[in-house]
PDB file of C-alpha atoms in Angstrom:
ATOM      1  CA  MET A   1      49.428  39.927 -35.325  1.00  0.00           C
ATOM      2  CA  MET A   2      46.247  39.863 -37.432  1.00  0.00           C
ATOM      3  CA  PRO A   3      45.803  36.010 -37.175  1.00  0.00           C
ATOM      4  CA  LYS A   4      46.041  36.243 -33.355  1.00  0.00           C
ATOM      5  CA  ILE A   5      43.340  38.934 -33.276  1.00  0.00           C
ATOM      6  CA  LEU A   6      41.067  36.828 -35.520  1.00  0.00           C
ATOM      7  CA  LEU A   7      41.649  33.779 -33.330  1.00  0.00           C
ATOM      8  CA  PHE A   8      40.789  35.782 -30.201  1.00  0.00           C
ATOM      9  CA  ILE A   9      37.552  37.088 -31.786  1.00  0.00           C
ATOM     10  CA  LEU A  10      36.595  33.524 -32.851  1.00  0.00           C
ATOM     11  CA  LEU A  11      37.129  32.119 -29.336  1.00  0.00           C
ATOM     12  CA  LEU A  12      35.203  35.015 -27.801  1.00  0.00           C
ATOM     13  CA  SER A  13      32.280  34.418 -30.195  1.00  0.00           C
ATOM     14  CA  LEU A  14      32.172  30.727 -29.302  1.00  0.00           C
ATOM     15  CA  ALA A  15      32.191  31.551 -25.585  1.00  0.00           C
ATOM     16  CA  LEU A  16      29.326  34.038 -25.941  1.00  0.00           C
ATOM     17  CA  ALA A  17      27.324  31.643 -28.112  1.00  0.00           C
ATOM     18  CA  ARG A  18      27.314  28.889 -25.470  1.00  0.00           C
ATOM     19  CA  ASP A  19      23.853  28.329 -24.060  1.00  0.00           C
ATOM     20  CA  PRO A  20      24.003  29.324 -20.373  1.00  0.00           C
ATOM     21  CA  PHE A  21      21.011  27.115 -19.566  1.00  0.00           C
ATOM     22  CA  VAL A  22      22.549  23.832 -20.776  1.00  0.00           C
ATOM     23  CA  LEU A  23      23.279  21.935 -17.570  1.00  0.00           C
ATOM     24  CA  PRO A  24      26.558  20.010 -17.506  1.00  0.00           C
ATOM     25  CA  ASP A  25      26.558  16.389 -16.411  1.00  0.00           C
ATOM     26  CA  ALA A  26      27.055  15.544 -12.773  1.00  0.00           C
ATOM     27  CA  PRO A  27      30.216  13.659 -11.845  1.00  0.00           C
ATOM     28  CA  GLU A  28      30.287   9.936 -12.674  1.00  0.00           C
ATOM     29  CA  SER A  29      31.530   8.799  -9.279  1.00  0.00           C
ATOM     30  CA  ARG A  30      29.534   9.017  -6.051  1.00  0.00           C
ATOM     31  CA  GLY A  31      32.634   8.655  -3.910  1.00  0.00           C
ATOM     32  CA  GLY A  32      34.194  11.672  -2.282  1.00  0.00           C
ATOM     33  CA  PRO A  33      32.905  15.238  -2.315  1.00  0.00           C
ATOM     34  CA  VAL A  34      30.624  16.321  -5.157  1.00  0.00           C
ATOM     35  CA  PRO A  35      32.314  18.982  -7.320  1.00  0.00           C
ATOM     36  CA  GLN A  36      30.370  22.229  -7.520  1.00  0.00           C
ATOM     37  CA  ILE A  37      29.574  23.664 -10.951  1.00  0.00           C
ATOM     38  CA  SER A  38      29.850  27.396 -11.421  1.00  0.00           C
ATOM     39  CA  GLY A  39      26.466  29.030 -10.815  1.00  0.00           C
ATOM     40  CA  TYR A  40      24.888  25.787  -9.588  1.00  0.00           C
ATOM     41  CA  GLN A  41      24.783  23.868  -6.347  1.00  0.00           C
ATOM     42  CA  THR A  42      24.936  20.077  -6.558  1.00  0.00           C
ATOM     43  CA  LEU A  43      22.719  18.296  -4.031  1.00  0.00           C
ATOM     44  CA  ARG A  44      23.306  14.616  -3.347  1.00  0.00           C
ATOM     45  CA  LEU A  45      20.315  12.472  -2.290  1.00  0.00           C
ATOM     46  CA  ASP A  46      20.368   9.191  -0.395  1.00  0.00           C
ATOM     47  CA  TYR A  47      16.719   8.030  -0.482  1.00  0.00           C
ATOM     48  CA  LEU A  48      14.593  10.484  -2.469  1.00  0.00           C
ATOM     49  CA  SER A  49      14.845  10.174  -6.247  1.00  0.00           C
ATOM     50  CA  ALA A  50      16.195  13.196  -8.079  1.00  0.00           C
ATOM     51  CA  ALA A  51      13.094  13.354 -10.297  1.00  0.00           C
ATOM     52  CA  ASP A  52      10.775  13.448  -7.252  1.00  0.00           C
ATOM     53  CA  ALA A  53      12.998  16.031  -5.591  1.00  0.00           C
ATOM     54  CA  VAL A  54      12.791  18.337  -8.630  1.00  0.00           C
ATOM     55  CA  GLU A  55       8.980  17.960  -8.722  1.00  0.00           C
ATOM     56  CA  ILE A  56       8.733  18.856  -5.032  1.00  0.00           C
ATOM     57  CA  ILE A  57      10.997  21.882  -5.530  1.00  0.00           C
ATOM     58  CA  LYS A  58       8.781  23.075  -8.400  1.00  0.00           C
ATOM     59  CA  LYS A  59       5.638  22.742  -6.274  1.00  0.00           C
ATOM     60  CA  LEU A  60       7.059  24.421  -3.179  1.00  0.00           C
ATOM     61  CA  HIS A  61       9.200  26.992  -5.026  1.00  0.00           C
ATOM     62  CA  PRO A  62       7.770  27.600  -8.543  1.00  0.00           C
ATOM     63  CA  ASP A  63      10.455  30.185  -9.413  1.00  0.00           C
ATOM     64  CA  ALA A  64      13.390  27.934  -8.526  1.00  0.00           C
ATOM     65  CA  VAL A  65      15.592  26.484 -11.295  1.00  0.00           C
ATOM     66  CA  ALA A  66      16.438  22.827 -10.639  1.00  0.00           C
ATOM     67  CA  ALA A  67      17.330  19.885 -12.839  1.00  0.00           C
ATOM     68  CA  VAL A  68      18.044  16.168 -12.562  1.00  0.00           C
ATOM     69  CA  ALA A  69      21.696  15.227 -12.856  1.00  0.00           C
ATOM     70  CA  LYS A  70      23.391  11.853 -12.993  1.00  0.00           C
ATOM     71  CA  ASP A  71      23.763   9.530  -9.988  1.00  0.00           C
ATOM     72  CA  GLN A  72      20.568  10.828  -8.331  1.00  0.00           C
ATOM     73  CA  ASN A  73      21.948  14.311  -7.817  1.00  0.00           C
ATOM     74  CA  VAL A  74      20.055  17.576  -8.221  1.00  0.00           C
ATOM     75  CA  LEU A  75      21.482  20.747  -9.744  1.00  0.00           C
ATOM     76  CA  LEU A  76      20.105  23.926  -8.184  1.00  0.00           C
ATOM     77  CA  LEU A  77      20.771  27.373  -9.662  1.00  0.00           C
ATOM     78  CA  GLY A  78      21.820  30.159  -7.337  1.00  0.00           C
ATOM     79  CA  ALA A  79      23.405  30.586  -3.934  1.00  0.00           C
ATOM     80  CA  ASP A  80      21.041  32.960  -2.102  1.00  0.00           C
ATOM     81  CA  SER A  81      18.885  32.527   0.993  1.00  0.00           C
ATOM     82  CA  ARG A  82      16.087  30.904  -1.032  1.00  0.00           C
ATOM     83  CA  THR A  83      18.343  28.145  -2.339  1.00  0.00           C
ATOM     84  CA  ALA A  84      19.627  27.626   1.197  1.00  0.00           C
ATOM     85  CA  LYS A  85      16.021  27.090   2.298  1.00  0.00           C
ATOM     86  CA  ILE A  86      15.497  24.604  -0.541  1.00  0.00           C
ATOM     87  CA  ARG A  87      18.651  22.724   0.479  1.00  0.00           C
ATOM     88  CA  GLN A  88      17.331  22.473   4.038  1.00  0.00           C
ATOM     89  CA  THR A  89      13.955  21.243   2.786  1.00  0.00           C
ATOM     90  CA  LEU A  90      15.608  18.503   0.732  1.00  0.00           C
ATOM     91  CA  ARG A  91      17.737  17.458   3.699  1.00  0.00           C
ATOM     92  CA  ASP A  92      14.563  17.151   5.802  1.00  0.00           C
ATOM     93  CA  ILE A  93      12.619  15.049   3.275  1.00  0.00           C
ATOM     94  CA  ASP A  94      15.511  12.883   2.016  1.00  0.00           C
ATOM     95  CA  GLN A  95      14.569  10.126   4.459  1.00  0.00           C
ATOM     96  CA  PRO A  96      13.630   6.437   4.189  1.00  0.00           C
ATOM     97  CA  PRO A  97       9.971   5.830   3.120  1.00  0.00           C
ATOM     98  CA  ARG A  98       7.474   6.525   5.899  1.00  0.00           C
ATOM     99  CA  THR A  99       4.252   4.640   6.596  1.00  0.00           C
ATOM    100  CA  ILE A 100       1.223   6.947   6.439  1.00  0.00           C
ATOM    101  CA  LYS A 101      -2.241   6.052   7.745  1.00  0.00           C
ATOM    102  CA  LEU A 102      -5.333   7.907   6.538  1.00  0.00           C
ATOM    103  CA  LYS A 103      -8.436   7.675   8.706  1.00  0.00           C
ATOM    104  CA  ILE A 104     -11.390   8.556   6.490  1.00  0.00           C
ATOM    105  CA  ASN A 105     -15.012   9.263   7.387  1.00  0.00           C
ATOM    106  CA  ILE A 106     -17.314   9.599   4.383  1.00  0.00           C
ATOM    107  CA  LEU A 107     -20.508  11.429   5.315  1.00  0.00           C
ATOM    108  CA  GLU A 108     -23.650  12.474   3.477  1.00  0.00           C
ATOM    109  CA  LEU A 109     -25.498  15.651   4.442  1.00  0.00           C
ATOM    110  CA  THR A 110     -27.623  18.281   2.744  1.00  0.00           C
ATOM    111  CA  ALA A 111     -26.114  21.353   1.134  1.00  0.00           C
ATOM    112  CA  ASN A 112     -27.786  23.615   3.738  1.00  0.00           C
ATOM    113  CA  ASP A 113     -26.263  21.634   6.596  1.00  0.00           C
ATOM    114  CA  LEU A 114     -22.862  21.855   4.910  1.00  0.00           C
ATOM    115  CA  ASN A 115     -23.066  25.643   5.067  1.00  0.00           C
ATOM    116  CA  THR A 116     -23.628  25.499   8.833  1.00  0.00           C
ATOM    117  CA  LEU A 117     -20.263  23.829   9.409  1.00  0.00           C
ATOM    118  CA  GLY A 118     -18.387  27.113   9.085  1.00  0.00           C
ATOM    119  CA  VAL A 119     -15.474  25.629   7.149  1.00  0.00           C
ATOM    120  CA  GLU A 120     -12.894  28.113   5.897  1.00  0.00           C
ATOM    121  CA  TRP A 121     -12.288  26.711   2.431  1.00  0.00           C
ATOM    122  CA  ASN A 122      -8.641  26.982   1.387  1.00  0.00           C
ATOM    123  CA  PHE A 123      -9.121  25.517  -2.086  1.00  0.00           C
ATOM    124  CA  SER A 124     -12.008  25.561  -4.577  1.00  0.00           C
ATOM    125  CA  SER A 125     -12.114  24.283  -8.162  1.00  0.00           C
ATOM    126  CA  GLU A 126     -14.702  22.565 -10.354  1.00  0.00           C
ATOM    127  CA  GLY A 127     -17.173  22.803  -7.473  1.00  0.00           C
ATOM    128  CA  LEU A 128     -14.825  20.880  -5.153  1.00  0.00           C
ATOM    129  CA  ARG A 129     -13.756  22.549  -1.917  1.00  0.00           C
ATOM    130  CA  LEU A 130     -11.077  21.724   0.626  1.00  0.00           C
ATOM    131  CA  GLY A 131     -10.498  23.132   4.097  1.00  0.00           C
ATOM    132  CA  LYS A 132      -8.898  22.332   7.432  1.00  0.00           C
ATOM    133  CA  ASN A 133     -10.977  20.549  10.054  1.00  0.00           C
ATOM    134  CA  THR A 134     -11.269  22.101  13.547  1.00  0.00           C
ATOM    135  CA  PRO A 135     -12.745  21.006  16.902  1.00  0.00           C
ATOM    136  CA  GLU A 136     -15.636  23.442  16.343  1.00  0.00           C
ATOM    137  CA  ILE A 137     -16.470  21.862  12.965  1.00  0.00           C
ATOM    138  CA  GLN A 138     -16.233  18.393  14.491  1.00  0.00           C
ATOM    139  CA  ALA A 139     -18.689  19.432  17.206  1.00  0.00           C
ATOM    140  CA  VAL A 140     -21.186  20.638  14.575  1.00  0.00           C
ATOM    141  CA  LEU A 141     -20.837  17.331  12.685  1.00  0.00           C
ATOM    142  CA  GLN A 142     -21.531  15.391  15.865  1.00  0.00           C
ATOM    143  CA  ALA A 143     -24.599  17.545  16.551  1.00  0.00           C
ATOM    144  CA  LEU A 144     -25.920  16.943  13.015  1.00  0.00           C
ATOM    145  CA  SER A 145     -25.300  13.223  13.417  1.00  0.00           C
ATOM    146  CA  GLY A 146     -27.180  13.209  16.721  1.00  0.00           C
ATOM    147  CA  ALA A 147     -30.122  14.913  15.008  1.00  0.00           C
ATOM    148  CA  GLY A 148     -30.131  12.319  12.225  1.00  0.00           C
ATOM    149  CA  LYS A 149     -29.082  14.831   9.566  1.00  0.00           C
ATOM    150  CA  THR A 150     -25.943  13.012   8.482  1.00  0.00           C
ATOM    151  CA  ARG A 151     -25.401   9.497   7.221  1.00  0.00           C
ATOM    152  CA  ILE A 152     -22.087   7.625   7.404  1.00  0.00           C
ATOM    153  CA  LEU A 153     -21.445   5.970   4.040  1.00  0.00           C
ATOM    154  CA  ALA A 154     -18.100   4.402   4.924  1.00  0.00           C
ATOM    155  CA  ALA A 155     -15.231   4.742   7.388  1.00  0.00           C
ATOM    156  CA  PRO A 156     -12.167   3.076   5.847  1.00  0.00           C
ATOM    157  CA  ASP A 157      -8.561   3.303   7.001  1.00  0.00           C
ATOM    158  CA  LEU A 158      -5.912   3.427   4.269  1.00  0.00           C
ATOM    159  CA  VAL A 159      -2.250   2.634   4.925  1.00  0.00           C
ATOM    160  CA  THR A 160       0.467   3.393   2.374  1.00  0.00           C
ATOM    161  CA  LEU A 161       4.072   4.532   2.021  1.00  0.00           C
ATOM    162  CA  THR A 162       5.393   7.878   0.896  1.00  0.00           C
ATOM    163  CA  GLY A 163       5.547   7.828  -2.893  1.00  0.00           C
ATOM    164  CA  LYS A 164       2.845   5.123  -3.160  1.00  0.00           C
ATOM    165  CA  PRO A 165      -0.782   6.148  -3.926  1.00  0.00           C
ATOM    166  CA  ALA A 166      -3.803   4.993  -1.938  1.00  0.00           C
ATOM    167  CA  VAL A 167      -7.114   4.918  -3.838  1.00  0.00           C
ATOM    168  CA  ILE A 168     -10.715   4.581  -2.723  1.00  0.00           C
ATOM    169  CA  HIS A 169     -13.764   4.201  -4.997  1.00  0.00           C
ATOM    170  CA  ILE A 170     -17.389   4.765  -4.026  1.00  0.00           C
ATOM    171  CA  GLY A 171     -19.896   3.976  -6.744  1.00  0.00           C
ATOM    172  CA  ASP A 172     -20.608   1.329  -9.344  1.00  0.00           C
ATOM    173  CA  ARG A 173     -18.655  -0.708 -11.865  1.00  0.00           C
ATOM    174  CA  LEU A 174     -20.756  -0.614 -15.013  1.00  0.00           C
ATOM    175  CA  PRO A 175     -20.415  -3.469 -17.521  1.00  0.00           C
ATOM    176  CA  TYR A 176     -20.608  -3.021 -21.284  1.00  0.00           C
ATOM    177  CA  ALA A 177     -19.831  -5.301 -24.215  1.00  0.00           C
ATOM    178  CA  LEU A 178     -16.907  -4.590 -26.543  1.00  0.00           C
ATOM    179  CA  PRO A 179     -16.724  -6.331 -29.946  1.00  0.00           C
ATOM    180  CA  VAL A 180     -13.376  -7.996 -30.751  1.00  0.00           C
ATOM    181  CA  GLN A 181     -12.527  -9.511 -34.133  1.00  0.00           C
ATOM    182  CA  GLN A 182     -10.783 -12.901 -33.979  1.00  0.00           C
ATOM    183  CA  ASN A 183     -10.391 -15.340 -36.873  1.00  0.00           C
ATOM    184  CA  ASN A 184     -13.000 -13.515 -38.969  1.00  0.00           C
ATOM    185  CA  THR A 185     -15.548 -13.827 -36.182  1.00  0.00           C
ATOM    186  CA  THR A 186     -16.842 -11.253 -33.726  1.00  0.00           C
ATOM    187  CA  GLN A 187     -16.542 -12.030 -30.061  1.00  0.00           C
ATOM    188  CA  TRP A 188     -17.905  -9.861 -27.300  1.00  0.00           C
ATOM    189  CA  GLN A 189     -15.764  -9.052 -24.285  1.00  0.00           C
ATOM    190  CA  ILE A 190     -17.202  -7.572 -21.124  1.00  0.00           C
ATOM    191  CA  GLN A 191     -15.439  -4.384 -20.014  1.00  0.00           C
ATOM    192  CA  TYR A 192     -16.088  -2.318 -16.889  1.00  0.00           C
ATOM    193  CA  ILE A 193     -16.039   1.388 -16.240  1.00  0.00           C
ATOM    194  CA  ASP A 194     -16.113   3.055 -12.820  1.00  0.00           C
ATOM    195  CA  SER A 195     -18.880   5.532 -12.100  1.00  0.00           C
ATOM    196  CA  GLY A 196     -19.082   7.493  -8.868  1.00  0.00           C
ATOM    197  CA  ILE A 197     -16.338   8.961  -6.694  1.00  0.00           C
ATOM    198  CA  ASN A 198     -12.659   8.081  -7.070  1.00  0.00           C
ATOM    199  CA  MET A 199     -10.284   9.525  -4.508  1.00  0.00           C
ATOM    200  CA  ALA A 200      -6.510   9.143  -4.796  1.00  0.00           C
ATOM    201  CA  PHE A 201      -4.101  10.152  -2.022  1.00  0.00           C
ATOM    202  CA  LEU A 202      -0.352  10.270  -2.655  1.00  0.00           C
ATOM    203  CA  PRO A 203       1.838  10.971   0.406  1.00  0.00           C
ATOM    204  CA  LEU A 204       5.054  12.729  -0.602  1.00  0.00           C
ATOM    205  CA  PRO A 205       8.255  13.167   1.415  1.00  0.00           C
ATOM    206  CA  ALA A 206       8.028  15.906   4.024  1.00  0.00           C
ATOM    207  CA  ALA A 207       9.885  17.171   7.073  1.00  0.00           C
ATOM    208  CA  PRO A 208       9.558  15.169  10.313  1.00  0.00           C
ATOM    209  CA  GLY A 209       6.197  15.798  11.990  1.00  0.00           C
ATOM    210  CA  GLN A 210       4.615  16.881   8.705  1.00  0.00           C
ATOM    211  CA  ILE A 211       2.622  14.991   6.061  1.00  0.00           C
ATOM    212  CA  TYR A 212       2.526  16.255   2.481  1.00  0.00           C
ATOM    213  CA  LEU A 213      -0.416  14.913   0.471  1.00  0.00           C
ATOM    214  CA  GLU A 214      -1.214  15.095  -3.215  1.00  0.00           C
ATOM    215  CA  ILE A 215      -5.003  14.724  -3.535  1.00  0.00           C
ATOM    216  CA  LYS A 216      -6.870  13.822  -6.743  1.00  0.00           C
ATOM    217  CA  PRO A 217     -10.662  13.618  -6.393  1.00  0.00           C
ATOM    218  CA  GLU A 218     -12.712  12.600  -9.424  1.00  0.00           C
ATOM    219  CA  ILE A 219     -16.497  12.441  -9.778  1.00  0.00           C
ATOM    220  CA  SER A 220     -18.020  10.712 -12.795  1.00  0.00           C
ATOM    221  CA  SER A 221     -21.558   9.806 -13.790  1.00  0.00           C
ATOM    222  CA  ILE A 222     -23.180   8.431 -16.908  1.00  0.00           C
ATOM    223  CA  LYS A 223     -24.342  11.232 -19.153  1.00  0.00           C
ATOM    224  CA  TYR A 224     -25.984   8.933 -21.695  1.00  0.00           C
ATOM    225  CA  TRP A 225     -25.513   5.640 -23.538  1.00  0.00           C
ATOM    226  CA  LYS A 226     -24.326   6.045 -27.115  1.00  0.00           C
ATOM    227  CA  GLN A 227     -25.546   3.679 -29.811  1.00  0.00           C
ATOM    228  CA  THR A 228     -22.824   2.642 -32.288  1.00  0.00           C
ATOM    229  CA  PRO A 229     -22.493  -0.138 -34.886  1.00  0.00           C
ATOM    230  CA  GLY A 230     -20.276  -1.915 -32.359  1.00  0.00           C
ATOM    231  CA  GLY A 231     -22.787  -1.744 -29.535  1.00  0.00           C
ATOM    232  CA  GLU A 232     -23.957   0.576 -26.790  1.00  0.00           C
ATOM    233  CA  PHE A 233     -21.299   2.459 -24.827  1.00  0.00           C
ATOM    234  CA  PRO A 234     -21.513   4.730 -21.751  1.00  0.00           C
ATOM    235  CA  VAL A 235     -20.502   8.377 -22.082  1.00  0.00           C
ATOM    236  CA  LEU A 236     -19.330   9.796 -18.766  1.00  0.00           C
ATOM    237  CA  SER A 237     -19.491  13.289 -17.351  1.00  0.00           C
ATOM    238  CA  THR A 238     -16.399  13.813 -15.191  1.00  0.00           C
ATOM    239  CA  ARG A 239     -15.064  16.424 -12.786  1.00  0.00           C
ATOM    240  CA  GLN A 240     -11.447  16.058 -11.698  1.00  0.00           C
ATOM    241  CA  VAL A 241      -9.027  18.304  -9.832  1.00  0.00           C
ATOM    242  CA  GLU A 242      -5.602  17.959  -8.238  1.00  0.00           C
ATOM    243  CA  THR A 243      -4.264  19.802  -5.231  1.00  0.00           C
ATOM    244  CA  ASN A 244      -1.572  19.505  -2.561  1.00  0.00           C
ATOM    245  CA  LEU A 245      -1.886  19.886   1.187  1.00  0.00           C
ATOM    246  CA  LEU A 246       0.730  20.121   3.936  1.00  0.00           C
ATOM    247  CA  LEU A 247      -0.517  18.799   7.275  1.00  0.00           C
ATOM    248  CA  LYS A 248       0.825  18.321  10.743  1.00  0.00           C
ATOM    249  CA  ALA A 249       0.614  14.786  12.111  1.00  0.00           C
ATOM    250  CA  GLN A 250      -2.909  14.009  13.413  1.00  0.00           C
ATOM    251  CA  GLU A 251      -4.293  17.061  11.591  1.00  0.00           C
ATOM    252  CA  SER A 252      -7.411  16.519   9.493  1.00  0.00           C
ATOM    253  CA  PHE A 253      -9.129  18.193   6.557  1.00  0.00           C
ATOM    254  CA  ILE A 254     -12.546  18.204   4.872  1.00  0.00           C
ATOM    255  CA  LEU A 255     -13.174  17.704   1.159  1.00  0.00           C
ATOM    256  CA  ALA A 256     -16.649  18.708  -0.054  1.00  0.00           C
ATOM    257  CA  GLY A 257     -18.455  19.412  -3.312  1.00  0.00           C
ATOM    258  CA  LEU A 258     -19.064  15.755  -4.199  1.00  0.00           C
ATOM    259  CA  TYR A 259     -22.728  16.288  -4.968  1.00  0.00           C
ATOM    260  CA  ASN A 260     -25.085  13.349  -5.121  1.00  0.00           C
ATOM    261  CA  GLU A 261     -28.698  13.092  -6.264  1.00  0.00           C
ATOM    262  CA  GLU A 262     -30.790  10.169  -5.101  1.00  0.00           C
ATOM    263  CA  GLU A 263     -34.375   9.270  -5.856  1.00  0.00           C
ATOM    264  CA  ARG A 264     -36.178   8.311  -2.660  1.00  0.00           C
ATOM    265  CA  GLU A 265     -39.595   6.786  -2.185  1.00  0.00           C
ATOM    266  CA  SER A 266     -41.878   7.329   0.801  1.00  0.00           C
ATOM    267  CA  VAL A 267     -45.212   5.608   1.512  1.00  0.00           C
ATOM    268  CA  GLN A 268     -48.119   7.116   3.428  1.00  0.00           C
ATOM    269  CA  LYS A 269     -51.002   4.842   4.402  1.00  0.00           C
ATOM    270  CA  VAL A 270     -54.021   4.473   6.637  1.00  0.00           C
ATOM    271  CA  PRO A 271     -53.204   2.127   9.514  1.00  0.00           C
ATOM    272  CA  PHE A 272     -54.444  -1.441   9.009  1.00  0.00           C
ATOM    273  CA  LEU A 273     -56.458  -0.583   5.850  1.00  0.00           C
ATOM    274  CA  GLY A 274     -53.282   0.294   3.986  1.00  0.00           C
ATOM    275  CA  ASP A 275     -51.965  -3.240   4.549  1.00  0.00           C
ATOM    276  CA  ILE A 276     -54.953  -5.192   3.202  1.00  0.00           C
ATOM    277  CA  PRO A 277     -54.104  -6.854  -0.124  1.00  0.00           C
ATOM    278  CA  LEU A 278     -55.970  -5.476  -3.171  1.00  0.00           C
ATOM    279  CA  LEU A 279     -57.784  -2.862  -1.083  1.00  0.00           C
ATOM    280  CA  ASN A 280     -54.615  -1.178   0.114  1.00  0.00           C
ATOM    281  CA  ILE A 281     -54.296   0.790  -3.139  1.00  0.00           C
ATOM    282  CA  PHE A 282     -57.216   2.937  -1.982  1.00  0.00           C
ATOM    283  CA  PHE A 283     -55.712   3.662   1.430  1.00  0.00           C
ATOM    284  CA  ARG A 284     -52.085   4.357   0.673  1.00  0.00           C
ATOM    285  CA  SER A 285     -50.047   6.717  -1.524  1.00  0.00           C
ATOM    286  CA  THR A 286     -46.469   6.635  -2.743  1.00  0.00           C
ATOM    287  CA  MET A 287     -44.352   9.744  -3.206  1.00  0.00           C
ATOM    288  CA  ARG A 288     -41.063   9.905  -5.093  1.00  0.00           C
ATOM    289  CA  GLU A 289     -38.670  12.792  -4.710  1.00  0.00           C
ATOM    290  CA  THR A 290     -35.134  13.591  -5.770  1.00  0.00           C
ATOM    291  CA  VAL A 291     -32.967  14.508  -2.796  1.00  0.00           C
ATOM    292  CA  ALA A 292     -29.737  16.441  -3.403  1.00  0.00           C
ATOM    293  CA  SER A 293     -26.975  15.894  -0.873  1.00  0.00           C
ATOM    294  CA  ASP A 294     -23.281  16.591  -0.442  1.00  0.00           C
ATOM    295  CA  ILE A 295     -20.804  13.805   0.241  1.00  0.00           C
ATOM    296  CA  ILE A 296     -17.859  14.994   2.320  1.00  0.00           C
ATOM    297  CA  PHE A 297     -14.572  13.313   3.196  1.00  0.00           C
ATOM    298  CA  VAL A 298     -13.153  13.981   6.654  1.00  0.00           C
ATOM    299  CA  VAL A 299      -9.552  12.734   6.510  1.00  0.00           C
ATOM    300  CA  THR A 300      -7.038  12.513   9.342  1.00  0.00           C
ATOM    301  CA  ALA A 301      -3.428  11.751   8.440  1.00  0.00           C
ATOM    302  CA  GLU A 302      -0.890  10.243  10.804  1.00  0.00           C
ATOM    303  CA  GLU A 303       2.479   8.533  10.642  1.00  0.00           C
ATOM    304  CA  VAL A 304       2.556   4.920  11.800  1.00  0.00           C
TER     305      VAL A 304
END
């Protein structure tokens, strides 16, 4: 009798010691129904990768417990109404890749004019702000443009697929020399570094009629050039944030806080006398001023 009791206690101890958070493997075969594991729901995906699905679940439902299983399946803990909502979300976004077009207007305006737009900013970090565009805001932008208070820097259209990033860069590519040792000799290779505004858009799977964007703006400028035994190298000052936005098709948003300082030169002169060679220096004056402005992105997303 005593050995049976000891054996029972040993088995009970082993059962209690098992880690409840160790996820068992998903079934090897994709044919037939997927067996359900106690406490977990197994979700089978056709197009969306399991890793991407888990990342989307974490972003939309931070408290959910999900893990990647074999054969592109997802294990989801629980069986309540929240997990049912997650299952429905995954069914909606588990679709073939969609073609997304981003219509972008890049505008420059002063900080005071930016405040007159009346944007309700939904996101703010590192000086960068993001908010939904509205017909009223668009009307104000058109009025500022008509008054010559805005300048269009670029108006590109980007086309990409869900899961594939689209990147735009506004600024300069700065060259610098990098010493490389080869065969006991030093050779100099020219390298480039981007300075200015880098904007990355990553469309992620979303329900039909919706566009889910991961947005990564980055602003960098040269802080100073550092002298080293290997040469002179640029040291950059960088601001970078990451945010996500869920849009309806044809809906647009505004990204602001991309400050820019530009040195401008204006010339005042006396008519005719200011244009005479040699004498013109006495009849004209040059003024230099630093003008601070805000570069904003107005982005409209649509499915092609």
